[in-house]
mmCIF file of C-alpha atoms in Angstrom:
data_model
loop_
_atom_site.group_PDB
_atom_site.id
_atom_site.type_symbol
_atom_site.label_atom_id
_atom_site.label_comp_id
_atom_site.label_asym_id
_atom_site.label_seq_id
_atom_site.Cartn_x
_atom_site.Cartn_y
_atom_site.Cartn_z
ATOM 1 C CA ASP A 25 -5.163 2.812 7.116
ATOM 2 C CA THR A 26 -2.084 1.053 6.437
ATOM 3 C CA GLU A 27 -0.541 2.084 9.640
ATOM 4 C CA VAL A 28 0.929 0.565 12.762
ATOM 5 C CA THR A 29 0.876 2.336 15.481
ATOM 6 C CA GLN A 30 2.966 2.197 19.043
ATOM 7 C CA THR A 31 2.916 3.911 22.022
ATOM 8 C CA PRO A 32 5.044 5.335 24.119
ATOM 9 C CA LYS A 33 7.138 6.784 21.563
ATOM 10 C CA HIS A 34 10.062 7.102 23.848
ATOM 11 C CA LEU A 35 10.589 5.321 27.700
ATOM 12 C CA VAL A 36 13.483 5.497 30.816
ATOM 13 C CA MET A 37 12.700 2.704 33.029
ATOM 14 C CA GLY A 38 14.593 1.768 35.855
ATOM 15 C CA MET A 39 15.814 -2.213 36.406
ATOM 16 C CA THR A 40 13.027 -2.640 39.198
ATOM 17 C CA ASN A 41 9.957 -0.798 37.470
ATOM 18 C CA LYS A 42 7.039 -2.513 35.280
ATOM 19 C CA LYS A 43 6.138 -0.865 32.481
ATOM 20 C CA SER A 44 4.247 -1.908 29.130
ATOM 21 C CA LEU A 45 4.645 -1.404 25.846
ATOM 22 C CA LYS A 46 1.486 -0.712 22.892
ATOM 23 C CA CYS A 47 0.809 -1.608 19.576
ATOM 24 C CA GLU A 48 -1.963 -1.260 17.614
ATOM 25 C CA GLN A 49 -3.507 -2.019 13.938
ATOM 26 C CA HIS A 50 -6.582 -1.657 11.934
ATOM 27 C CA MET A 51 -6.047 -3.392 8.621
ATOM 28 C CA GLY A 52 -7.637 -6.428 9.838
ATOM 29 C CA HIS A 53 -3.692 -8.687 10.199
ATOM 30 C CA ARG A 54 -4.170 -11.822 12.053
ATOM 31 C CA ALA A 55 -0.237 -11.872 12.700
ATOM 32 C CA MET A 56 1.796 -9.630 14.959
ATOM 33 C CA TYR A 57 5.533 -9.494 15.905
ATOM 34 C CA TRP A 58 7.604 -8.195 18.609
ATOM 35 C CA TYR A 59 11.112 -7.303 17.323
ATOM 36 C CA LYS A 60 14.291 -6.053 19.216
ATOM 37 C CA GLN A 61 16.616 -3.669 17.395
ATOM 38 C CA LYS A 62 19.860 -2.530 18.824
ATOM 39 C CA ALA A 63 21.896 0.448 17.312
ATOM 40 C CA LYS A 64 23.192 -0.457 13.461
ATOM 41 C CA LYS A 65 22.123 -3.844 13.568
ATOM 42 C CA PRO A 66 19.341 -5.695 12.071
ATOM 43 C CA PRO A 67 15.581 -6.134 14.144
ATOM 44 C CA GLU A 68 15.466 -9.627 15.646
ATOM 45 C CA LEU A 69 12.384 -11.388 15.993
ATOM 46 C CA MET A 70 11.318 -11.921 19.593
ATOM 47 C CA PHE A 71 7.476 -12.813 19.366
ATOM 48 C CA VAL A 72 4.845 -13.677 17.021
ATOM 49 C CA TYR A 73 1.242 -13.966 17.522
ATOM 50 C CA SER A 74 -0.840 -15.881 15.142
ATOM 51 C CA TYR A 75 -4.570 -15.381 15.406
ATOM 52 C CA GLU A 76 -4.124 -14.226 18.989
ATOM 53 C CA LYS A 77 -2.084 -17.191 19.915
ATOM 54 C CA LEU A 78 1.314 -17.378 20.909
ATOM 55 C CA SER A 79 3.037 -19.130 18.012
ATOM 56 C CA ILE A 80 6.876 -18.317 18.493
ATOM 57 C CA ASN A 81 8.706 -17.107 21.665
ATOM 58 C CA GLU A 82 12.446 -16.970 20.429
ATOM 59 C CA SER A 83 13.842 -17.959 23.751
ATOM 60 C CA VAL A 84 13.524 -14.693 24.979
ATOM 61 C CA PRO A 85 13.726 -13.856 28.798
ATOM 62 C CA SER A 86 10.826 -14.154 30.970
ATOM 63 C CA ARG A 87 11.172 -10.151 32.085
ATOM 64 C CA PHE A 88 9.523 -9.686 28.687
ATOM 65 C CA SER A 89 6.182 -11.300 28.806
ATOM 66 C CA PRO A 90 3.753 -10.532 25.421
ATOM 67 C CA GLU A 91 -0.043 -10.131 25.167
ATOM 68 C CA CYS A 92 -2.875 -10.085 22.454
ATOM 69 C CA PRO A 93 -6.046 -9.027 24.111
ATOM 70 C CA ASN A 94 -7.611 -9.058 20.658
ATOM 71 C CA SER A 95 -6.425 -8.873 16.693
ATOM 72 C CA SER A 96 -5.781 -5.663 16.903
ATOM 73 C CA LEU A 97 -3.692 -5.410 20.152
ATOM 74 C CA LEU A 98 -0.194 -6.396 21.182
ATOM 75 C CA ASN A 99 1.324 -5.627 24.482
ATOM 76 C CA LEU A 100 4.707 -6.101 25.672
ATOM 77 C CA HIS A 101 4.814 -6.168 29.625
ATOM 78 C CA LEU A 102 8.231 -5.517 31.227
ATOM 79 C CA HIS A 103 9.950 -6.131 34.550
ATOM 80 C CA ALA A 104 12.911 -6.085 35.954
ATOM 81 C CA LEU A 105 14.586 -5.373 32.882
ATOM 82 C CA GLN A 106 18.571 -4.620 32.485
ATOM 83 C CA PRO A 107 20.617 -2.246 30.862
ATOM 84 C CA GLU A 108 21.471 -4.527 28.060
ATOM 85 C CA ASP A 109 18.053 -4.245 27.052
ATOM 86 C CA SER A 110 17.817 -0.836 25.888
ATOM 87 C CA ALA A 111 16.867 -0.725 22.564
ATOM 88 C CA LEU A 112 14.467 -0.294 19.885
ATOM 89 C CA TYR A 113 11.363 -2.285 20.303
ATOM 90 C CA LEU A 114 9.390 -2.892 16.754
ATOM 91 C CA CYS A 115 6.017 -4.153 16.292
ATOM 92 C CA ALA A 116 4.729 -5.823 13.176
ATOM 93 C CA SER A 117 1.796 -7.024 11.651
ATOM 94 C CA SER A 118 0.920 -9.055 8.337
ATOM 95 C CA GLN A 119 -2.034 -10.501 6.865
ATOM 96 C CA GLY A 120 -1.187 -14.103 8.155
ATOM 97 C CA PRO A 121 1.989 -15.449 9.722
ATOM 98 C CA ASN A 122 3.579 -16.658 6.475
ATOM 99 C CA SER A 123 6.496 -14.760 5.669
ATOM 100 C CA TYR A 124 5.173 -14.371 2.174
ATOM 101 C CA ASN A 125 2.708 -11.841 3.831
ATOM 102 C CA GLU A 126 4.524 -8.273 3.892
ATOM 103 C CA GLN A 127 4.935 -7.285 7.806
ATOM 104 C CA PHE A 128 4.307 -3.599 8.462
ATOM 105 C CA PHE A 129 6.574 -2.418 10.920
ATOM 106 C CA GLY A 130 5.291 0.716 13.553
ATOM 107 C CA PRO A 131 8.013 3.314 14.242
ATOM 108 C CA GLY A 132 9.043 1.747 17.552
ATOM 109 C CA THR A 133 9.406 2.688 21.200
ATOM 110 C CA ARG A 134 12.840 3.780 22.255
ATOM 111 C CA LEU A 135 13.506 1.775 25.886
ATOM 112 C CA THR A 136 16.099 3.179 28.005
ATOM 113 C CA VAL A 137 17.150 1.180 30.931
ATOM 114 C CA LEU A 138 18.650 2.603 33.867
ATOM 115 C CA GLN B 15 23.243 -21.862 7.555
ATOM 116 C CA GLN B 16 20.282 -19.364 8.773
ATOM 117 C CA GLN B 17 23.065 -16.569 8.203
ATOM 118 C CA VAL B 18 22.545 -14.028 5.346
ATOM 119 C CA LYS B 19 26.006 -12.307 5.007
ATOM 120 C CA GLN B 20 25.449 -8.453 3.659
ATOM 121 C CA SER B 21 27.771 -5.618 2.557
ATOM 122 C CA PRO B 22 29.135 -3.219 1.960
ATOM 123 C CA GLN B 23 28.334 -2.599 5.574
ATOM 124 C CA SER B 24 28.242 1.523 4.432
ATOM 125 C CA LEU B 25 27.935 3.215 1.459
ATOM 126 C CA ILE B 26 28.358 6.740 0.148
ATOM 127 C CA VAL B 27 26.951 7.772 -3.433
ATOM 128 C CA GLN B 28 27.109 10.660 -5.627
ATOM 129 C CA LYS B 29 23.544 11.635 -6.532
ATOM 130 C CA GLY B 30 22.740 10.301 -9.883
ATOM 131 C CA GLY B 31 25.041 7.310 -9.752
ATOM 132 C CA ILE B 32 24.109 3.699 -9.229
ATOM 133 C CA SER B 33 24.207 1.822 -5.078
ATOM 134 C CA ILE B 34 25.091 -1.797 -5.334
ATOM 135 C CA ILE B 35 24.388 -3.700 -2.144
ATOM 136 C CA ASN B 36 25.055 -7.318 -2.140
ATOM 137 C CA CYS B 37 24.010 -10.196 0.024
ATOM 138 C CA ALA B 38 25.050 -14.269 0.451
ATOM 139 C CA TYR B 39 22.965 -17.112 1.666
ATOM 140 C CA GLU B 40 23.634 -20.853 2.453
ATOM 141 C CA ASN B 41 20.159 -22.205 3.024
ATOM 142 C CA THR B 42 18.870 -23.404 -0.229
ATOM 143 C CA ALA B 43 15.685 -23.705 1.340
ATOM 144 C CA PHE B 44 14.959 -20.137 1.458
ATOM 145 C CA ASP B 45 12.221 -19.017 -1.413
ATOM 146 C CA TYR B 46 11.455 -15.487 -0.523
ATOM 147 C CA PHE B 47 14.127 -12.512 -0.441
ATOM 148 C CA PRO B 48 12.710 -9.460 0.773
ATOM 149 C CA TRP B 49 14.835 -6.394 1.147
ATOM 150 C CA TYR B 50 13.761 -3.482 3.712
ATOM 151 C CA GLN B 51 14.206 0.447 4.024
ATOM 152 C CA GLN B 52 15.048 1.971 7.155
ATOM 153 C CA PHE B 53 15.244 5.496 7.809
ATOM 154 C CA PRO B 54 16.157 7.001 10.948
ATOM 155 C CA GLY B 55 13.318 6.951 14.067
ATOM 156 C CA LYS B 56 11.107 4.534 11.372
ATOM 157 C CA GLY B 57 10.709 0.748 11.505
ATOM 158 C CA PRO B 58 11.838 -0.984 8.161
ATOM 159 C CA ALA B 59 9.438 -1.164 5.068
ATOM 160 C CA LEU B 60 9.550 -3.490 2.411
ATOM 161 C CA LEU B 61 11.248 -2.052 -0.600
ATOM 162 C CA ILE B 62 11.207 -5.226 -2.819
ATOM 163 C CA ALA B 63 11.360 -8.631 -2.724
ATOM 164 C CA ILE B 64 12.079 -11.813 -4.917
ATOM 165 C CA ARG B 65 11.538 -15.775 -5.558
ATOM 166 C CA PRO B 66 13.944 -17.523 -6.829
ATOM 167 C CA ASP B 67 12.634 -18.441 -10.184
ATOM 168 C CA VAL B 68 13.134 -15.082 -11.423
ATOM 169 C CA SER B 69 16.534 -13.664 -11.977
ATOM 170 C CA GLU B 70 15.740 -10.295 -11.923
ATOM 171 C CA LYS B 71 12.738 -7.532 -10.954
ATOM 172 C CA LYS B 72 13.013 -4.100 -11.337
ATOM 173 C CA GLU B 73 10.147 -1.570 -9.484
ATOM 174 C CA GLY B 74 10.874 1.759 -10.564
ATOM 175 C CA ARG B 75 14.398 2.779 -9.751
ATOM 176 C CA PHE B 76 14.994 -0.223 -7.744
ATOM 177 C CA THR B 77 15.656 -3.550 -9.180
ATOM 178 C CA ILE B 78 17.131 -7.174 -7.452
ATOM 179 C CA SER B 79 19.390 -9.440 -9.283
ATOM 180 C CA PHE B 80 19.565 -13.239 -7.984
ATOM 181 C CA ASN B 81 21.966 -15.605 -8.898
ATOM 182 C CA LYS B 82 20.372 -19.007 -7.742
ATOM 183 C CA SER B 83 23.273 -21.091 -8.243
ATOM 184 C CA ALA B 84 25.709 -18.699 -6.721
ATOM 185 C CA LYS B 85 23.393 -18.129 -3.691
ATOM 186 C CA GLN B 86 23.526 -14.385 -4.504
ATOM 187 C CA PHE B 87 21.084 -11.381 -4.976
ATOM 188 C CA SER B 88 21.769 -7.732 -5.220
ATOM 189 C CA LEU B 89 19.931 -4.565 -4.851
ATOM 190 C CA HIS B 90 20.519 -2.114 -7.632
ATOM 191 C CA ILE B 91 19.495 1.246 -7.270
ATOM 192 C CA MET B 92 19.529 3.549 -10.340
ATOM 193 C CA ASP B 93 19.881 7.570 -10.109
ATOM 194 C CA SER B 94 20.549 7.428 -6.530
ATOM 195 C CA GLN B 95 18.564 10.775 -4.952
ATOM 196 C CA PRO B 96 19.484 11.990 -1.347
ATOM 197 C CA GLY B 97 15.783 11.066 -0.190
ATOM 198 C CA ASP B 98 17.243 7.060 -0.805
ATOM 199 C CA SER B 99 19.676 7.767 2.361
ATOM 200 C CA ALA B 100 18.705 4.935 4.503
ATOM 201 C CA THR B 101 19.942 1.597 6.025
ATOM 202 C CA TYR B 102 19.047 -1.521 3.474
ATOM 203 C CA PHE B 103 18.265 -4.849 4.924
ATOM 204 C CA CYS B 104 18.628 -7.934 2.709
ATOM 205 C CA ALA B 105 16.576 -11.054 4.033
ATOM 206 C CA ALA B 106 15.476 -14.438 3.459
ATOM 207 C CA THR B 107 13.027 -16.608 4.352
ATOM 208 C CA TYR B 108 11.152 -19.886 3.762
ATOM 209 C CA SER B 109 7.354 -19.586 3.034
ATOM 210 C CA SER B 110 6.247 -21.649 5.421
ATOM 211 C CA ALA B 111 7.946 -19.540 8.167
ATOM 212 C CA SER B 112 7.053 -16.399 10.079
ATOM 213 C CA LYS B 113 10.580 -15.458 10.775
ATOM 214 C CA ILE B 114 12.897 -13.612 7.996
ATOM 215 C CA ILE B 115 16.333 -13.883 8.652
ATOM 216 C CA PHE B 116 17.884 -10.241 7.922
ATOM 217 C CA GLY B 117 20.893 -9.448 6.517
ATOM 218 C CA SER B 118 23.437 -7.101 8.993
ATOM 219 C CA GLY B 119 22.613 -3.918 7.076
ATOM 220 C CA THR B 120 24.001 -1.311 4.557
ATOM 221 C CA ARG B 121 23.663 2.394 5.900
ATOM 222 C CA LEU B 122 23.752 4.371 2.146
ATOM 223 C CA SER B 123 24.358 7.530 2.094
ATOM 224 C CA ILE B 124 23.725 9.504 -1.195
ATOM 225 C CA ARG B 125 26.033 13.170 -1.617
ATOM 226 C CA PRO B 126 23.924 15.901 -3.083
#
């Protein structure tokens, strides 16, 4: 199984809502990532988890809160988002946190903030 | 110094032609240069990658050419097919890092 799955595929939320994005992989990978991608732009790294510990936070606003409950799951909790946070949110995983390890990306969650 | 500059922004190539995408970097500490392919509605996928001790790497119809002295690298797609129509991102990174520095992307369209 070389797949990273993400749910939901689409999410529309108001600025006062609380929602969560979920990501799962069963490849035994020990590094997992959240990226944000705006239309016609490259992915921007948000967070890296290495062996279930947060190792990188790219100065992401606190309205985004990551969680890694176990080695297969990664969540992104969303609260009080702004319309400019509308984007495609991509999850990825790799065997280890070193960038030589291929990152496998999920299909993303398309988020719209009204 | 962390940037990777990519050109062109968009490219239209006839079926069977050669597609060429160029990238340049500043930081000589980068030691791994992957290319990603992204189809609409999908996440990026690693296409091919090269390390700076090699000047060329070929996988099927895809070739990376690497010029260390000029700090430039390029992707060549031979015999381009409509199924190659996608957005391509070049990237650079350090072996000890988790972060990949992406180029701005090239939207490639192959005309049948």
